[in-house]
Amino acid sequence: MESFIIEGGRPLKGTIVPQGAKNEALQVICASLLTSSEVRISNIPDILDVKNLIKLLKDIGVNVTQNSRNDYTFKAETLNLDYLQSNEFIEKCSSLRGSVLMIGPLLGRFGKATVAKPGGDKIGRRRLDTHFLGFKKLGAQFVHEDERNVYHIDAPQLKGCYMLLDEASVTGTANIIMAAVLAEGTTTIYNAACEPYIQQLCHLLNAMGANIKGIASNLLTIEGVKELHGATHKILPDMIEVGSFIGMAAMVGEGIRIKDVSFENLGIIPDTFQRLGINIQKEGDDLIIPHQPHYRVESFIDGTIMTLADAPWPGLTPDLLSVLLVVATQAQGSVLFHQKMFESRLFFVDKLIDMGAQIILCDPHRAVVVGHDHNIRLRAGRMTSPDIRAGIALLIAALSASGTSRIANIAQIDRGYQDIEQRLNELGARIKRVND
């Protein structure tokens, strides 16, 4: 296991470029399973979750060519479908949540798939009911194998239908879309997730010959086609990494430019940071975060305390609440954070309290932060990263703290952030990776 040693209090300055979006990468890479032709995808982030998914695709027979570090070509011409039943495949799927996105394409193209309980962040219950209900409506049948606790899914011919999703699940929507593009007839998905990465998936599938209408809305209409062909695709910048860099620049920056952020796809992320009083300047498609010795939290029009809550797109992504919470510890004013979607995601605040932050954890979903306004710096500490987003939030806290901190279990951070210590060290940070 590896750890980061972070020397706090070093100001950051310069330019940083966000990586390709992790969540989009997992979706569009799996979409390559829908055709026997080549699908070339660029701006793929070189991170642990993505690399493990690519290895899994190779294991089932996908021909993968790495054109450059972040550019791959996938050709799923001849697959070993028997491998999908193996214990080795089940074990690998159980340690990688992104593997769940293989179900839709395999079901759509080959009429069968195997589902193991996927791994991923330990941030509370993340059910797959939306996926299963969607597949059932399309005509799939499930058989549970008790001995290995896996589901075998069969669907000789998926048939389009109308469905109202029980929740706007991003991975659920993506999986159902990928199954439906090759189904017979018309599929209508209401209450579909509509975030930019779902839009990107739909654009890629249409480029491959699919017929998807209603992109960017929560009502998708998919006319099934008999087959798909190859295409090329470029992944968007990662909005979560952009938000992480905004928060980092606000707390410890002396002027940071975040380049090529695809501003139109950031939604309300910039506005949310501005609610904390952070000065964000837009120049072309870059964001400039100037040095800010103070940032004051806005209040609502009636004077009540600012509340920030996550919600499905175009609401605030839950993946940024951890970063926003850390940034609020040095603001002027108080903020109530309401994490509605995952019941364990706020438990990392105990580490921030140990560092001297003034936070009241009301319950698993709500925390009140009373900002220090830089009058009291956080103290260095020893921490463990429980998940990707809490990990980057703790790293930001350590960068702003007085003294030297240690963060263990940084494999969680590596799952979502490419070369993070190298890129931040180029801005002036002092982060060292060590083996425990």
XYZ file of C-alpha atoms in Angstrom:
436
model
C 0.000 0.000 0.000
C 1.245 3.497 -0.858
C 0.856 6.834 0.933
C 1.349 10.513 0.191
C 3.575 12.687 2.369
C 2.385 16.286 1.944
C 4.217 19.387 3.107
C 1.434 21.875 3.776
C 1.388 25.620 3.365
C 3.154 25.817 0.006
C 1.330 28.165 -2.398
C 0.429 26.824 -5.849
C 0.808 28.845 -9.019
C 0.712 28.131 -12.737
C -1.359 26.283 -15.327
C -2.933 22.851 -15.129
C -4.877 20.842 -17.718
C -7.713 18.543 -16.573
C -7.600 14.903 -17.605
C -10.285 13.141 -19.607
C -13.462 12.336 -17.723
C -13.317 9.071 -15.777
C -17.068 8.401 -15.809
C -17.389 9.050 -19.532
C -14.369 6.868 -20.267
C -15.899 3.861 -18.507
C -19.108 4.236 -20.526
C -17.673 4.800 -24.012
C -15.013 2.109 -23.646
C -17.767 -0.408 -22.857
C -19.739 0.872 -25.854
C -16.988 -0.524 -28.097
C -18.373 -4.005 -27.257
C -21.431 -3.230 -29.399
C -19.607 -3.619 -32.714
C -17.010 -5.829 -34.367
C -15.481 -2.750 -36.018
C -12.787 -0.485 -34.612
C -13.736 2.242 -32.139
C -10.985 4.779 -31.463
C -11.234 6.865 -28.293
C -8.902 9.707 -27.335
C -8.339 11.665 -24.111
C -8.750 8.495 -22.031
C -7.434 9.190 -18.514
C -4.530 6.972 -17.432
C -6.061 6.020 -14.083
C -6.488 2.766 -12.193
C -10.220 2.189 -12.780
C -9.890 2.744 -16.521
C -6.760 0.594 -16.841
C -8.466 -2.246 -14.987
C -11.506 -2.025 -17.270
C -9.284 -2.139 -20.368
C -7.516 -5.214 -18.958
C -10.910 -6.842 -18.429
C -11.890 -6.164 -22.044
C -8.625 -7.732 -23.197
C -9.404 -10.784 -21.059
C -12.678 -11.402 -22.896
C -10.980 -11.111 -26.275
C -11.174 -7.433 -27.264
C -8.204 -6.414 -29.430
C -6.854 -3.255 -27.787
C -4.267 -1.029 -29.485
C -2.695 1.810 -27.502
C -1.944 4.559 -30.012
C -0.504 6.867 -27.337
C -0.807 7.195 -23.575
C -4.395 8.491 -23.706
C -5.512 7.187 -27.115
C -6.786 3.631 -27.698
C -8.449 1.648 -30.457
C -10.842 -1.162 -29.468
C -11.951 -3.962 -31.768
C -14.418 -6.425 -30.223
C -14.552 -8.758 -33.220
C -14.144 -12.168 -31.595
C -14.989 -12.489 -27.902
C -14.577 -15.438 -25.551
C -18.110 -15.505 -24.151
C -17.349 -18.637 -22.116
C -14.903 -16.565 -20.064
C -17.888 -14.540 -18.800
C -18.936 -17.579 -16.746
C -15.514 -18.142 -15.170
C -14.656 -17.527 -11.536
C -11.753 -15.364 -12.668
C -14.076 -13.008 -14.554
C -16.536 -12.879 -11.634
C -13.728 -12.030 -9.214
C -12.379 -9.238 -11.401
C -15.842 -7.729 -11.867
C -16.452 -7.773 -8.123
C -13.438 -5.488 -7.582
C -14.285 -2.971 -10.347
C -17.561 -1.075 -10.328
C -17.075 0.072 -13.933
C -17.483 -3.547 -15.038
C -21.249 -3.197 -14.550
C -21.280 -1.096 -17.743
C -20.342 -4.170 -19.768
C -23.754 -5.758 -19.120
C -25.802 -3.576 -21.483
C -23.518 -3.957 -24.511
C -23.072 -7.723 -23.996
C -26.819 -8.176 -23.582
C -27.604 -6.021 -26.610
C -25.134 -7.668 -28.976
C -24.903 -11.260 -27.724
C -28.107 -11.717 -25.747
C -26.417 -12.780 -22.521
C -24.316 -11.455 -19.672
C -23.216 -12.378 -16.155
C -23.480 -9.983 -13.225
C -21.401 -10.080 -10.059
C -21.761 -7.573 -7.273
C -19.441 -4.788 -8.459
C -16.782 -3.109 -6.362
C -15.892 0.580 -6.121
C -16.062 3.293 -3.484
C -17.262 2.487 0.012
C -19.749 5.343 0.106
C -22.933 3.535 1.010
C -25.454 1.389 -0.807
C -25.272 1.645 -4.605
C -28.015 -0.620 -5.903
C -28.392 -2.038 -9.398
C -32.195 -2.258 -9.402
C -32.532 0.435 -12.090
C -30.299 -1.571 -14.433
C -32.153 -4.825 -13.760
C -35.636 -3.325 -14.109
C -34.670 -1.715 -17.420
C -33.249 -4.952 -18.808
C -36.359 -6.864 -17.700
C -38.610 -4.403 -19.509
C -36.555 -4.999 -22.653
C -37.235 -8.722 -22.283
C -34.249 -10.071 -20.363
C -34.595 -12.934 -17.896
C -32.496 -13.338 -14.735
C -31.317 -16.544 -13.077
C -29.571 -16.281 -9.712
C -26.714 -18.682 -9.018
C -26.682 -19.014 -5.236
C -23.306 -20.713 -4.946
C -21.339 -17.809 -6.457
C -23.980 -15.122 -5.797
C -24.113 -14.036 -9.438
C -26.924 -13.391 -11.896
C -27.008 -14.863 -15.388
C -29.007 -12.711 -17.805
C -30.461 -14.063 -21.058
C -32.294 -12.213 -23.793
C -32.320 -13.905 -27.218
C -34.050 -10.825 -28.657
C -34.479 -7.585 -26.778
C -37.620 -5.656 -27.710
C -38.105 -1.923 -27.356
C -40.667 -0.565 -24.921
C -41.599 2.440 -22.796
C -40.019 2.639 -19.364
C -40.048 5.137 -16.515
C -36.867 4.726 -14.499
C -37.279 4.574 -10.733
C -34.310 6.952 -10.392
C -32.145 8.954 -12.788
C -29.212 6.573 -12.378
C -26.259 7.517 -14.577
C -24.826 4.027 -14.965
C -28.329 2.577 -15.139
C -29.271 4.943 -17.959
C -26.017 4.231 -19.809
C -26.474 0.477 -19.511
C -30.075 0.551 -20.709
C -29.186 2.812 -23.649
C -26.423 0.441 -24.758
C -28.770 -2.536 -24.563
C -31.599 -0.735 -26.383
C -29.673 0.511 -29.435
C -29.722 -3.029 -30.898
C -33.193 -3.965 -29.604
C -36.089 -4.565 -31.951
C -38.429 -1.559 -32.217
C -38.584 1.679 -30.259
C -37.422 2.195 -26.681
C -38.518 5.270 -24.738
C -36.661 6.032 -21.504
C -38.250 8.616 -19.214
C -36.461 9.998 -16.141
C -33.189 9.209 -17.883
C -29.973 10.708 -16.541
C -28.916 13.519 -18.871
C -25.482 14.637 -17.659
C -22.834 15.513 -20.281
C -21.221 12.070 -20.116
C -24.530 10.391 -21.001
C -24.841 12.896 -23.846
C -21.350 11.969 -25.009
C -22.217 8.275 -24.937
C -25.286 8.951 -27.070
C -23.257 11.013 -29.551
C -20.737 8.181 -29.902
C -23.474 5.588 -30.382
C -25.150 7.745 -33.040
C -21.782 8.085 -34.780
C -21.648 4.262 -34.728
C -25.042 4.081 -36.464
C -27.511 4.167 -33.579
C -30.671 6.281 -33.700
C -31.063 8.145 -30.398
C -33.209 11.267 -30.044
C -33.791 13.565 -27.077
C -30.102 13.811 -26.148
C -29.531 16.252 -23.234
C -33.093 15.708 -21.958
C -34.525 13.170 -19.523
C -36.715 11.654 -22.261
C -34.768 9.516 -24.727
C -36.208 7.771 -27.774
C -34.140 4.979 -29.289
C -34.999 3.335 -32.590
C -33.287 -0.028 -32.608
C -30.893 -0.852 -35.456
C -29.558 -4.228 -36.611
C -25.870 -3.460 -36.168
C -23.376 -0.723 -35.358
C -20.098 0.196 -37.013
C -16.865 1.831 -35.934
C -16.339 5.490 -35.012
C -13.913 7.895 -33.359
C -14.602 9.797 -30.159
C -12.892 12.313 -27.869
C -13.669 12.298 -24.156
C -14.598 15.538 -22.387
C -12.423 17.066 -19.643
C -13.295 15.666 -16.227
C -15.681 18.126 -14.549
C -14.882 16.658 -11.119
C -11.191 17.299 -11.619
C -11.951 20.848 -12.792
C -13.963 21.408 -9.612
C -11.187 19.881 -7.504
C -8.682 22.314 -9.021
C -11.010 25.283 -8.409
C -11.216 24.325 -4.743
C -7.468 23.771 -4.498
C -6.748 27.132 -6.128
C -9.122 28.908 -3.759
C -7.478 27.472 -0.644
C -3.769 27.450 -1.531
C -3.421 29.152 -4.908
C -1.572 32.307 -5.875
C -3.120 32.403 -9.324
C -3.983 29.204 -11.200
C -5.222 28.771 -14.758
C -7.254 25.639 -15.505
C -7.048 25.111 -19.262
C -9.604 23.772 -21.711
C -12.358 22.973 -19.217
C -15.263 22.664 -21.703
C -17.098 25.377 -19.805
C -20.485 24.689 -21.389
C -20.430 21.199 -19.856
C -19.616 22.297 -16.288
C -23.243 23.120 -15.474
C -23.654 24.851 -12.107
C -20.226 23.847 -10.781
C -18.659 27.334 -11.220
C -21.769 29.008 -9.773
C -21.630 26.728 -6.730
C -18.036 27.680 -5.941
C -18.979 31.330 -6.437
C -21.670 30.863 -3.783
C -18.795 30.199 -1.411
C -17.371 33.568 -2.455
C -14.662 32.243 -4.772
C -13.610 34.543 -7.598
C -13.622 32.639 -10.897
C -12.659 34.368 -14.134
C -13.422 32.887 -17.556
C -11.014 33.481 -20.438
C -11.943 31.594 -23.587
C -12.375 28.003 -22.443
C -9.987 28.487 -19.504
C -10.801 29.297 -15.899
C -8.517 31.591 -13.911
C -8.652 31.432 -10.116
C -6.734 34.438 -8.730
C -5.194 34.500 -5.271
C -7.954 35.096 -2.738
C -6.982 35.853 0.837
C -10.696 35.848 1.750
C -13.861 34.418 0.253
C -17.230 35.105 1.829
C -20.135 32.668 1.709
C -23.298 34.083 0.212
C -26.570 33.803 2.093
C -30.008 33.271 0.636
C -32.169 36.295 -0.154
C -34.087 35.894 3.101
C -30.811 35.830 5.061
C -30.867 32.135 5.945
C -27.732 30.001 5.989
C -26.413 28.824 2.626
C -27.296 25.195 1.901
C -25.519 23.163 -0.785
C -27.104 19.859 -1.770
C -26.408 17.295 -4.477
C -28.986 16.420 -7.123
C -29.183 14.652 -10.493
C -27.916 16.687 -13.453
C -28.333 19.581 -14.044
C -28.126 19.787 -10.254
C -24.864 19.665 -8.328
C -22.914 16.448 -8.751
C -22.433 14.562 -5.460
C -18.811 13.893 -6.421
C -17.866 17.490 -5.605
C -19.498 17.884 -2.196
C -16.366 16.571 -0.439
C -14.195 19.214 -2.129
C -16.699 22.003 -1.508
C -16.884 21.042 2.153
C -13.110 21.319 2.572
C -13.052 24.684 0.788
C -15.784 25.961 3.133
C -13.546 25.351 6.172
C -11.546 28.493 5.279
C -14.450 30.665 4.079
C -16.070 33.602 5.848
C -19.424 32.311 7.028
C -21.225 29.007 7.505
C -22.627 26.434 5.112
C -24.954 23.457 5.497
C -24.019 20.553 3.219
C -26.722 18.029 2.436
C -25.463 14.831 0.806
C -28.678 13.130 -0.267
C -27.497 10.281 -2.469
C -24.894 8.321 -0.457
C -25.228 7.713 3.251
C -21.519 7.224 4.084
C -19.852 9.928 2.023
C -19.600 12.519 4.818
C -17.900 10.265 7.345
C -14.469 11.513 6.230
C -15.190 14.857 7.960
C -13.983 13.304 11.230
C -10.474 13.622 9.783
C -11.069 17.308 9.040
C -12.328 17.852 12.581
C -9.111 16.251 13.855
C -7.232 18.788 11.705
C -9.040 21.643 13.471
C -11.953 22.289 11.132
C -15.187 23.519 12.733
C -17.718 21.019 11.424
C -20.877 19.658 12.987
C -21.812 16.279 11.522
C -25.572 16.334 12.035
C -26.229 12.847 10.627
C -24.872 10.667 7.796
C -26.284 13.106 5.235
C -25.795 16.596 6.682
C -22.869 18.627 7.978
C -22.565 22.287 9.013
C -19.212 23.959 8.335
C -18.198 27.139 10.168
C -15.433 28.780 8.155
C -12.133 29.927 9.707
C -11.532 32.737 7.168
C -7.845 31.698 7.195
C -7.540 32.960 10.785
C -6.917 29.378 11.924
C -5.029 27.041 9.627
C -5.823 23.365 9.566
C -3.319 21.145 11.369
C -1.381 18.424 9.600
C -2.479 14.882 10.326
C -2.408 11.202 9.424
C -5.352 10.137 7.305
C -6.636 7.300 5.159
C -8.482 7.870 1.897
C -11.864 6.075 2.070
C -12.886 6.810 -1.543
C -11.773 8.772 -4.606
C -13.497 12.068 -3.841
C -12.841 12.100 -0.100
C -9.232 11.296 -0.974
C -8.776 14.385 -3.141
C -10.593 16.497 -0.522
C -8.187 15.295 2.173
C -5.272 16.046 -0.159
C -6.528 19.632 -0.576
C -6.870 19.933 3.200
C -3.307 18.647 3.675
C -1.954 21.135 1.113
C -3.457 23.996 3.116
C -2.504 22.644 6.542
C 0.317 23.710 8.816
C 2.923 20.954 8.921
C 3.426 17.633 7.150
C 0.517 15.237 6.602
C 0.342 11.613 5.548
C -2.520 10.108 3.533
C -2.671 6.317 3.308
C -4.591 4.136 0.832
C -3.884 6.527 -2.037
C -4.811 3.803 -4.516
C -8.291 5.244 -4.028
C -7.044 8.616 -5.337
C -5.185 6.903 -8.202
C -8.489 5.359 -9.274
C -9.704 8.781 -10.354
C -6.764 11.178 -10.765
C -3.910 10.763 -13.253
C -0.373 11.642 -12.035
C -1.906 13.875 -9.385
C 1.229 14.416 -7.268
C 3.407 15.145 -10.312
C 0.956 17.678 -11.724
C 0.513 19.460 -8.390
C 4.249 19.446 -7.673
C 4.722 21.305 -10.968
C 2.499 24.039 -9.484
C 4.668 24.289 -6.354
C 3.292 21.589 -4.083
C 5.584 19.184 -2.268
C 3.961 15.747 -2.358
C 5.962 12.544 -2.096
C 4.677 9.040 -2.808
C 6.034 6.380 -0.443
C 5.540 2.658 0.137
C 4.127 1.825 3.554
